[in-house]
Amino acid sequence: MAERVLAGYLREKGLKQSSKRDKVLDVFLKTRDHLSTEDLHGLVKQNDPSIGYTTVYRTLKLLAQCGLAFEVDFQDGVVRYEHSLNRRTHHHMVCTSCGDSVEFFASELDNVQRRIGKEFHFQPSRHTFQILGTCEACFKKNQSAT
Amino acid sequence: MAERVLAGYLREKGLKQSSKRDKVLDVFLKTRDHLSTEDLHGLVKQNDPSIGYTTVYRTLKLLAQCGLAFEVDFQDGVVRYEHSLNRRTHHHMVCTSCGDSVEFFASELDNVQRRIGKEFHFQPSRHTFQILGTCEACFKKNQSAT
DNA sequence: TTATCTGCAAAGCATTTGCAGCACA
DNA sequence: TGTGCTGCAAATGCTTTGCAGATAA
């Protein structure tokens, strides 16, 4: 299914299929995490050590372009990706202390996007929303440290 | 007023005041934009060419620490700052084509932050929200280009 | 055969930092 | 006098790209 999307995109753009790209996609889809290029490269290497960082990097860009992957930014200077297969639109709350994250849904945000777009005559395409804070474990740790 | 905040913070931390830091703050407060370190350094240099990039960089960090400046991330790989003096909490809608931005208010977001924090036992400290899309001018330009 | 892929190493680029001399307290 | 402040230049760390050999079509 996702393979079809990628194959179609490659054909449309005059690009070629390759077994390495397929492997990267395959490993990527098996995760449920938010992976940096380096993270994914680490996983891919376990499967096929001959696949280099650059290929993973470029494949992730392709996947983002054909809609199979989304970039997520946890404000820590590293680009992460998550796949969109069978995933509802969601957002993240990130612990600024340990980096852990949870996902949540907030349907109000679509309404906000629509309302503000109309008000300022923008064509909104997407939004980013993220809550930053401290998770329960880190909060307790900080308290006991005092 | 803002000078007091900075002075108090410096004293509390055992740091010293300096005329250069004062100048950076002064120029920063006169803007209403979202400035990168480089942007602000450009403005500061007009006022005092002897002030280097590093000082602006470090002063912005200080201002962020004492609450006078906020970091904003327009997803383009550059950190920007805006000052918080006499400013209500607001958000940005950014045109991904020309980089132009508008500010808006959306009170729903505080409720979302509170609700999700409670649900997942987080101590939320802040959130980021941003709408990305195409502004009216760029939208028209794209249409006529077709 | 020919354009596209790949891995490597190197380049880019914004952000940080080490250090020697300067300035505030 | 003694910290902390500054500017410069260099280091960092992630992202991106040039290139030569490998591969899909």
PDB file of C-alpha atoms (C1' of nucleotides) in Angstrom, chain A residues 16 18 20-21 50-51 55 58, chain C residues 2-9:
ATOM      1  CA  LYS A  16      13.807   4.899 -10.213  1.00  0.00           C
ATOM      2  CA  SER A  18      15.605   0.574  -5.761  1.00  0.00           C
ATOM      3  CA  LYS A  20      17.561   0.123  -0.760  1.00  0.00           C
ATOM      4  CA  ARG A  21      14.753   2.658  -0.863  1.00  0.00           C
ATOM      5  CA  SER A  50      25.489  -1.560   3.278  1.00  0.00           C
ATOM      6  CA  ILE A  51      22.878   1.211   3.370  1.00  0.00           C
ATOM      7  CA  THR A  55      20.446   7.135   1.344  1.00  0.00           C
ATOM      8  CA  ARG A  58      17.424  11.248   0.867  1.00  0.00           C
TER       9      ARG A  58
ATOM     10  C1'  DT C   2      21.959   6.229 -20.109  1.00  0.00           C
ATOM     11  C1'  DA C   3      19.956   8.577 -16.456  1.00  0.00           C
ATOM     12  C1'  DT C   4      19.404   7.800 -11.757  1.00  0.00           C
ATOM     13  C1'  DC C   5      21.134   5.843  -7.355  1.00  0.00           C
ATOM     14  C1'  DT C   6      24.676   5.352  -3.516  1.00  0.00           C
ATOM     15  C1'  DG C   7      28.364   5.905  -0.240  1.00  0.00           C
ATOM     16  C1'  DC C   8      31.966   8.628   1.058  1.00  0.00           C
ATOM     17  C1'  DA C   9      33.995  12.562   2.185  1.00  0.00           C
TER      18       DA C   9
END
